[in-house]
């Protein structure tokens, strides 16, 4: 069974129904295909996979929903791709995918309805239990929350270079350099400021800035994807796929609509809900468009690239942190931290850091917003959380199930992995937290300590794992009780520091930093047996010295040492901790603790 994608790629992109219908018509009398219509889906999926493997540039010729200013500009029933996060998961719906059709002469043939919500020529369809129905799985997907502008600009540039039909889609080319940093006025609506509104981060279908779609899958993905995962979908775009039940006229249409849209649904489908009938759904390890497979192969083993880029990044961050090299080192380690394992409530690999001693901010109230903008220009996803008494008491930070709308109301704390959660605690004032405020504060604290958040489903709270890079800035020790605290030391003046950094950043350096931060998270790391023995003996010595000197040393401190050693090694492109790296980490910790 072949669809001819290699020879008719452009036709497949613009009008996939024509190729599908050709194959369907050839199997109009195929009883085997009628009894197992899902075979068409797996055949098309495999052929598409082979086409993309044979020519990787073909992926960029598929129009991207992320780069589109208006979904209505995308031709209906064309092929699209969508880089997104699974924001909600619905119960499966029952869909008719093959049915018997009675011709004018009374002859019987088979009709197929893959990648569509309706069957053609409904009046001639034999509505019977002989028709084949499947469970079709539905996800509500949005643009990855907090995805920074440069990610989308890179996606636009790639697509404009490889577009096969520019007349169908008009993309605005960025006029400014990619290296331009956000200023205070450039902070996007997704990034809450001191006047954040309740449910500001709710990614609803009314949002112009947040692309969204219902993704319908023809195979179960329960073992490969979960809520909040980043995925890339390729499928048939259908802007008018769902209609309201009251608009259906005939009894046969009503039955087909019930079977197609799903039985037992609590909420009526909305008109013009963008739908993607998925052909392929791939879980993304990252959403950095600069880190292609070719670059991965070239740089992942290049220790020189890691060392050189880290040196440049450390110099920039040190400049931004008042000339504090130690703080810059710890900030790099926080940015590349990643949960690598979980044991009970311990997220191994996570490194939340509290940067304190920011009392001088009274003379520069915009400093943290400018710092956040700088970090956002390096990272793929970021959120600015202004932790104030008012925001905690008045906002809904915990994702909550809305049973009337039958959807999960998203908040700023519903984030995908690899998201920088930048917490500003400098504006916290004395006062009393309400019950809502206490719940919100506990949710933030759970992310910091457990990399987990409990979603509110009304009758119960269900925990969901997170994997955020948490950095907290405060005047004194954070209220979130973070073990790794770095007290900033002011070695340099901070006047116009971000303008100086912006002028220094070249496009090539900025590109290297963006690739470096993502690469570090995916360096394969394993502690050798020799180093395990060395570290074990050294930890025993450290504990003995601490007991003799009456110094406070806990299990958490030892765990922090192990986490830092892993991150320090991967920050320099090493797949295992060396003796030199271990000694460097011990020196870092000694310097950090001496400031407290």
Short mmCIF file of N, CA and C in Angstrom, two decimals, residues 43-170:
data_model
loop_
_atom_site.label_atom_id
_atom_site.label_comp_id
_atom_site.label_asym_id
_atom_site.label_seq_id
_atom_site.Cartn_x
_atom_site.Cartn_y
_atom_site.Cartn_z
N UNK A 43 0.35 2.66 7.42
CA UNK A 43 1.08 2.66 6.15
C UNK A 43 1.52 4.08 5.79
N UNK A 44 0.62 5.06 5.95
CA UNK A 44 0.96 6.45 5.66
C UNK A 44 2.02 6.96 6.63
N UNK A 45 1.88 6.62 7.90
CA UNK A 45 2.86 7.05 8.91
C UNK A 45 4.26 6.54 8.57
N UNK A 46 4.37 5.29 8.18
CA UNK A 46 5.67 4.70 7.84
C UNK A 46 6.25 5.32 6.58
N UNK A 47 5.40 5.57 5.58
CA UNK A 47 5.88 6.18 4.34
C UNK A 47 6.34 7.61 4.59
N UNK A 48 5.63 8.34 5.44
CA UNK A 48 6.03 9.71 5.78
C UNK A 48 7.36 9.70 6.53
N UNK A 49 7.53 8.75 7.44
CA UNK A 49 8.78 8.66 8.19
C UNK A 49 9.97 8.43 7.25
N UNK A 50 9.81 7.54 6.28
CA UNK A 50 10.89 7.26 5.34
C UNK A 50 11.21 8.47 4.47
N UNK A 51 10.18 9.21 4.08
CA UNK A 51 10.40 10.41 3.25
C UNK A 51 11.20 11.45 4.01
N UNK A 52 10.87 11.66 5.27
CA UNK A 52 11.56 12.67 6.07
C UNK A 52 12.97 12.23 6.42
N UNK A 53 13.19 10.94 6.60
CA UNK A 53 14.54 10.44 6.86
C UNK A 53 15.42 10.57 5.62
N UNK A 54 14.84 10.37 4.46
CA UNK A 54 15.60 10.46 3.22
C UNK A 54 16.01 11.89 2.90
N UNK A 55 15.19 12.86 3.29
CA UNK A 55 15.48 14.27 3.03
C UNK A 55 14.95 15.09 4.21
N UNK A 56 15.85 15.43 5.14
CA UNK A 56 15.43 16.11 6.37
C UNK A 56 14.88 17.50 6.10
N UNK A 57 15.26 18.12 4.96
CA UNK A 57 14.76 19.46 4.65
C UNK A 57 13.27 19.46 4.33
N UNK A 58 12.73 18.30 4.03
CA UNK A 58 11.30 18.24 3.72
C UNK A 58 10.44 18.64 4.91
N UNK A 59 10.94 18.39 6.11
CA UNK A 59 10.18 18.76 7.29
C UNK A 59 9.91 20.25 7.31
N UNK A 60 10.88 21.05 6.90
CA UNK A 60 10.74 22.50 6.93
C UNK A 60 9.83 23.02 5.83
N UNK A 61 9.51 22.19 4.84
CA UNK A 61 8.56 22.61 3.81
C UNK A 61 7.11 22.45 4.26
N UNK A 62 6.92 21.78 5.39
CA UNK A 62 5.57 21.63 5.94
C UNK A 62 5.23 22.89 6.73
N UNK A 63 4.16 23.59 6.40
CA UNK A 63 3.79 24.83 7.11
C UNK A 63 3.67 24.59 8.61
N UNK A 64 4.19 25.52 9.39
CA UNK A 64 4.18 25.41 10.84
C UNK A 64 3.11 26.30 11.45
N UNK A 65 2.31 25.72 12.32
CA UNK A 65 1.29 26.50 13.02
C UNK A 65 1.94 27.51 13.96
N UNK A 66 3.13 27.21 14.45
CA UNK A 66 3.83 28.14 15.35
C UNK A 66 4.20 29.44 14.66
N UNK A 67 4.51 29.37 13.36
CA UNK A 67 4.97 30.55 12.63
C UNK A 67 3.85 31.31 11.96
N UNK A 68 2.62 30.89 12.20
CA UNK A 68 1.47 31.49 11.52
C UNK A 68 0.83 32.54 12.41
N UNK A 69 0.61 33.74 11.86
CA UNK A 69 -0.03 34.81 12.61
C UNK A 69 -1.53 34.59 12.74
N UNK A 70 -2.11 33.91 11.77
CA UNK A 70 -3.56 33.69 11.77
C UNK A 70 -3.83 32.30 11.20
N UNK A 71 -4.44 31.43 12.01
CA UNK A 71 -4.67 30.05 11.56
C UNK A 71 -5.58 30.00 10.34
N UNK A 72 -6.41 31.03 10.15
CA UNK A 72 -7.31 31.02 9.00
C UNK A 72 -6.57 31.20 7.68
N UNK A 73 -5.29 31.62 7.74
CA UNK A 73 -4.50 31.76 6.52
C UNK A 73 -3.97 30.42 6.03
N UNK A 74 -4.08 29.38 6.87
CA UNK A 74 -3.63 28.05 6.46
C UNK A 74 -4.74 27.38 5.66
N UNK A 75 -4.46 26.88 4.48
CA UNK A 75 -5.50 26.22 3.68
C UNK A 75 -6.10 25.04 4.45
N UNK A 76 -7.41 24.99 4.44
CA UNK A 76 -8.08 23.90 5.13
C UNK A 76 -7.78 22.56 4.45
N UNK A 77 -7.69 21.51 5.27
CA UNK A 77 -7.41 20.16 4.80
C UNK A 77 -6.02 20.04 4.17
N UNK A 78 -5.06 20.87 4.62
CA UNK A 78 -3.68 20.75 4.17
C UNK A 78 -2.85 20.13 5.30
N UNK A 79 -1.61 19.80 4.99
CA UNK A 79 -0.71 19.22 6.00
C UNK A 79 -0.01 20.35 6.76
N UNK A 80 0.02 20.24 8.08
CA UNK A 80 0.72 21.21 8.92
C UNK A 80 1.54 20.47 9.96
N UNK A 81 2.43 21.19 10.59
CA UNK A 81 3.13 20.67 11.76
C UNK A 81 2.95 21.67 12.90
N UNK A 82 3.02 21.18 14.11
CA UNK A 82 2.76 22.01 15.28
C UNK A 82 3.66 21.56 16.42
N UNK A 83 4.54 22.46 16.85
CA UNK A 83 5.38 22.21 18.01
C UNK A 83 4.63 22.74 19.23
N UNK A 84 4.28 21.88 20.16
CA UNK A 84 3.32 22.28 21.17
C UNK A 84 3.52 21.51 22.47
N UNK A 85 2.71 21.88 23.46
CA UNK A 85 2.67 21.16 24.73
C UNK A 85 1.27 20.59 24.93
N UNK A 86 1.18 19.38 25.46
CA UNK A 86 -0.12 18.79 25.76
C UNK A 86 -0.66 19.44 27.01
N UNK A 87 -1.63 20.33 26.84
CA UNK A 87 -2.15 21.08 27.99
C UNK A 87 -3.30 20.35 28.68
N UNK A 88 -4.01 19.51 27.94
CA UNK A 88 -5.10 18.73 28.52
C UNK A 88 -5.30 17.47 27.69
N UNK A 89 -5.81 16.44 28.33
CA UNK A 89 -6.07 15.17 27.66
C UNK A 89 -7.51 14.78 27.92
N UNK A 90 -8.24 14.46 26.84
CA UNK A 90 -9.65 14.13 26.95
C UNK A 90 -9.86 12.61 26.88
N UNK A 91 -11.06 12.20 27.25
CA UNK A 91 -11.41 10.80 27.08
C UNK A 91 -11.47 10.46 25.59
N UNK A 92 -11.17 9.24 25.23
CA UNK A 92 -11.26 8.87 23.81
C UNK A 92 -12.67 9.05 23.28
N UNK A 93 -12.76 9.36 22.00
CA UNK A 93 -14.06 9.47 21.34
C UNK A 93 -14.21 8.31 20.35
N UNK A 94 -15.45 7.96 20.07
CA UNK A 94 -15.73 6.88 19.11
C UNK A 94 -15.89 7.50 17.72
N UNK A 95 -15.15 6.99 16.76
CA UNK A 95 -15.19 7.55 15.41
C UNK A 95 -15.45 6.44 14.39
N UNK A 96 -16.29 6.74 13.43
CA UNK A 96 -16.52 5.84 12.31
C UNK A 96 -15.40 6.05 11.29
N UNK A 97 -14.64 5.01 10.98
CA UNK A 97 -13.53 5.15 10.05
C UNK A 97 -13.75 4.36 8.75
N UNK A 98 -14.70 3.44 8.75
CA UNK A 98 -15.06 2.77 7.49
C UNK A 98 -16.53 2.37 7.56
N UNK A 99 -17.21 2.52 6.44
CA UNK A 99 -18.64 2.24 6.40
C UNK A 99 -19.01 1.67 5.03
N UNK A 100 -20.13 0.96 4.99
CA UNK A 100 -20.62 0.41 3.74
C UNK A 100 -21.51 1.43 3.04
N UNK A 101 -21.33 1.55 1.73
CA UNK A 101 -22.13 2.46 0.93
C UNK A 101 -22.90 1.67 -0.12
N UNK A 102 -24.18 1.97 -0.23
CA UNK A 102 -25.04 1.29 -1.22
C UNK A 102 -25.16 2.18 -2.45
N UNK A 103 -24.68 1.67 -3.60
CA UNK A 103 -24.74 2.44 -4.83
C UNK A 103 -26.14 2.45 -5.42
N UNK A 104 -26.31 3.23 -6.52
CA UNK A 104 -27.61 3.35 -7.17
C UNK A 104 -28.09 2.01 -7.70
N UNK A 105 -27.15 1.18 -8.13
CA UNK A 105 -27.52 -0.13 -8.67
C UNK A 105 -27.66 -1.18 -7.58
N UNK A 106 -27.48 -0.74 -6.32
CA UNK A 106 -27.59 -1.68 -5.21
C UNK A 106 -26.30 -2.36 -4.86
N UNK A 107 -25.24 -2.02 -5.60
CA UNK A 107 -23.94 -2.62 -5.30
C UNK A 107 -23.38 -2.04 -4.00
N UNK A 108 -22.63 -2.85 -3.30
CA UNK A 108 -22.08 -2.46 -2.01
C UNK A 108 -20.58 -2.16 -2.15
N UNK A 109 -20.16 -1.00 -1.62
CA UNK A 109 -18.74 -0.67 -1.60
C UNK A 109 -18.39 -0.05 -0.25
N UNK A 110 -17.12 0.19 -0.05
CA UNK A 110 -16.66 0.66 1.25
C UNK A 110 -16.18 2.10 1.17
N UNK A 111 -16.54 2.91 2.17
CA UNK A 111 -16.07 4.29 2.29
C UNK A 111 -15.21 4.40 3.55
N UNK A 112 -14.16 5.25 3.46
CA UNK A 112 -13.24 5.40 4.58
C UNK A 112 -13.20 6.87 5.02
N UNK A 113 -12.98 7.07 6.29
CA UNK A 113 -13.01 8.43 6.85
C UNK A 113 -11.88 8.67 7.83
N UNK A 114 -10.66 8.35 7.42
CA UNK A 114 -9.49 8.68 8.25
C UNK A 114 -9.17 10.16 8.09
N UNK A 115 -8.67 10.77 9.17
CA UNK A 115 -8.25 12.16 9.18
C UNK A 115 -9.38 13.12 8.83
N UNK A 116 -10.56 12.78 9.29
CA UNK A 116 -11.72 13.63 9.06
C UNK A 116 -12.75 13.35 10.14
N UNK A 117 -13.62 14.34 10.37
CA UNK A 117 -14.69 14.16 11.35
C UNK A 117 -16.01 13.76 10.69
N UNK A 118 -16.04 13.72 9.37
CA UNK A 118 -17.29 13.41 8.68
C UNK A 118 -17.04 12.39 7.58
N UNK A 119 -18.13 11.74 7.16
CA UNK A 119 -18.12 10.84 6.00
C UNK A 119 -18.82 11.53 4.85
N UNK A 120 -18.27 11.40 3.65
CA UNK A 120 -18.92 11.96 2.46
C UNK A 120 -20.14 11.12 2.10
N UNK A 121 -21.09 11.76 1.43
CA UNK A 121 -22.30 11.06 0.93
C UNK A 121 -22.98 10.29 2.04
N UNK A 122 -23.29 11.02 3.15
CA UNK A 122 -23.86 10.34 4.33
C UNK A 122 -25.20 9.67 4.02
N UNK A 123 -25.98 10.24 3.09
CA UNK A 123 -27.32 9.70 2.84
C UNK A 123 -27.28 8.30 2.23
N UNK A 124 -26.16 7.95 1.60
CA UNK A 124 -26.07 6.63 0.99
C UNK A 124 -25.30 5.63 1.85
N UNK A 125 -24.96 6.05 3.08
CA UNK A 125 -24.22 5.16 3.96
C UNK A 125 -25.19 4.25 4.70
N UNK A 126 -24.81 3.01 4.78
CA UNK A 126 -25.60 2.03 5.52
C UNK A 126 -25.25 2.14 7.00
N UNK A 127 -26.15 2.74 7.78
CA UNK A 127 -25.92 2.88 9.21
C UNK A 127 -26.23 1.55 9.88
N UNK A 128 -25.20 0.82 10.20
CA UNK A 128 -25.39 -0.50 10.81
C UNK A 128 -24.21 -0.80 11.71
N UNK A 129 -24.37 -1.83 12.49
CA UNK A 129 -23.32 -2.21 13.41
C UNK A 129 -22.15 -2.85 12.68
N UNK A 130 -22.30 -3.08 11.36
CA UNK A 130 -21.20 -3.64 10.59
C UNK A 130 -20.11 -2.60 10.29
N UNK A 131 -20.44 -1.32 10.43
CA UNK A 131 -19.45 -0.30 10.19
C UNK A 131 -18.37 -0.35 11.28
N UNK A 132 -17.17 0.03 10.90
CA UNK A 132 -16.03 -0.09 11.80
C UNK A 132 -15.79 1.22 12.54
N UNK A 133 -15.67 1.10 13.84
CA UNK A 133 -15.43 2.27 14.69
C UNK A 133 -14.19 2.02 15.54
N UNK A 134 -13.51 3.10 15.87
CA UNK A 134 -12.30 3.01 16.69
C UNK A 134 -12.36 4.05 17.80
N UNK A 135 -11.51 3.85 18.80
CA UNK A 135 -11.29 4.90 19.80
C UNK A 135 -10.27 5.88 19.23
N UNK A 136 -10.68 7.14 19.17
CA UNK A 136 -9.77 8.18 18.69
C UNK A 136 -9.39 9.05 19.89
N UNK A 137 -8.10 9.28 20.07
CA UNK A 137 -7.60 9.93 21.28
C UNK A 137 -7.40 11.42 21.02
N UNK A 138 -7.81 12.23 22.00
CA UNK A 138 -7.81 13.69 21.81
C UNK A 138 -6.95 14.38 22.86
N UNK A 139 -6.11 15.31 22.37
CA UNK A 139 -5.31 16.17 23.24
C UNK A 139 -5.63 17.62 22.91
N UNK A 140 -5.67 18.44 23.94
CA UNK A 140 -5.75 19.88 23.71
C UNK A 140 -4.33 20.42 23.84
N UNK A 141 -3.80 20.96 22.75
CA UNK A 141 -2.40 21.37 22.70
C UNK A 141 -2.27 22.86 22.44
N UNK A 142 -1.29 23.47 23.09
CA UNK A 142 -1.02 24.89 22.90
C UNK A 142 0.46 25.06 22.55
N UNK A 143 0.77 26.24 22.03
CA UNK A 143 2.17 26.61 21.90
C UNK A 143 2.85 26.40 23.25
N UNK A 144 4.09 25.96 23.24
CA UNK A 144 4.80 25.68 24.48
C UNK A 144 4.81 26.93 25.35
N UNK A 145 4.23 26.87 26.55
CA UNK A 145 4.15 28.05 27.41
C UNK A 145 5.54 28.61 27.73
N UNK A 146 5.65 29.92 27.62
CA UNK A 146 6.92 30.57 27.92
C UNK A 146 7.96 30.44 26.83
N UNK A 147 7.61 29.87 25.69
CA UNK A 147 8.59 29.73 24.61
C UNK A 147 9.05 31.12 24.17
N UNK A 148 10.34 31.33 24.16
CA UNK A 148 10.88 32.66 23.89
C UNK A 148 10.86 33.01 22.41
N UNK A 149 10.86 34.32 22.15
CA UNK A 149 10.66 34.82 20.79
C UNK A 149 11.68 34.28 19.80
N UNK A 150 12.93 34.13 20.25
CA UNK A 150 13.97 33.72 19.31
C UNK A 150 13.72 32.32 18.77
N UNK A 151 13.04 31.48 19.54
CA UNK A 151 12.73 30.13 19.07
C UNK A 151 11.79 30.20 17.87
N UNK A 152 10.76 31.04 17.99
CA UNK A 152 9.81 31.18 16.90
C UNK A 152 10.44 31.86 15.70
N UNK A 153 11.31 32.88 15.94
CA UNK A 153 11.97 33.57 14.84
C UNK A 153 12.86 32.60 14.05
N UNK A 154 13.54 31.72 14.76
CA UNK A 154 14.37 30.72 14.07
C UNK A 154 13.51 29.80 13.24
N UNK A 155 12.34 29.44 13.79
CA UNK A 155 11.42 28.57 13.06
C UNK A 155 10.93 29.27 11.79
N UNK A 156 10.62 30.57 11.90
CA UNK A 156 10.16 31.34 10.74
C UNK A 156 11.24 31.42 9.68
N UNK A 157 12.47 31.71 10.10
CA UNK A 157 13.56 31.84 9.16
C UNK A 157 13.82 30.52 8.43
N UNK A 158 13.80 29.42 9.17
CA UNK A 158 14.01 28.11 8.53
C UNK A 158 12.92 27.81 7.52
N UNK A 159 11.69 28.15 7.88
CA UNK A 159 10.59 27.83 6.99
C UNK A 159 10.62 28.70 5.74
N UNK A 160 11.00 29.98 5.88
CA UNK A 160 11.06 30.86 4.71
C UNK A 160 12.13 30.39 3.75
N UNK A 161 13.21 29.82 4.27
CA UNK A 161 14.27 29.34 3.40
C UNK A 161 13.86 28.09 2.64
N UNK A 162 12.99 27.29 3.24
CA UNK A 162 12.65 25.99 2.64
C UNK A 162 11.21 25.92 2.16
N UNK A 163 10.50 27.03 2.14
CA UNK A 163 9.09 27.00 1.77
C UNK A 163 8.94 26.62 0.30
N UNK A 164 7.97 25.76 -0.01
CA UNK A 164 7.73 25.34 -1.39
C UNK A 164 6.62 26.14 -2.04
N UNK A 165 5.91 26.93 -1.23
CA UNK A 165 4.81 27.70 -1.81
C UNK A 165 4.59 28.93 -0.94
N UNK A 166 5.36 29.99 -1.20
CA UNK A 166 5.28 31.19 -0.36
C UNK A 166 3.96 31.91 -0.52
N UNK A 167 3.27 31.71 -1.63
CA UNK A 167 2.02 32.44 -1.84
C UNK A 167 0.92 31.99 -0.90
N UNK A 168 1.04 30.78 -0.38
CA UNK A 168 0.00 30.26 0.52
C UNK A 168 0.16 30.80 1.93
N UNK A 169 1.41 31.11 2.29
CA UNK A 169 1.63 31.55 3.66
C UNK A 169 2.59 32.71 3.66
N UNK A 170 2.19 33.82 4.26
CA UNK A 170 3.03 35.01 4.31
C UNK A 170 3.58 35.15 5.72
#
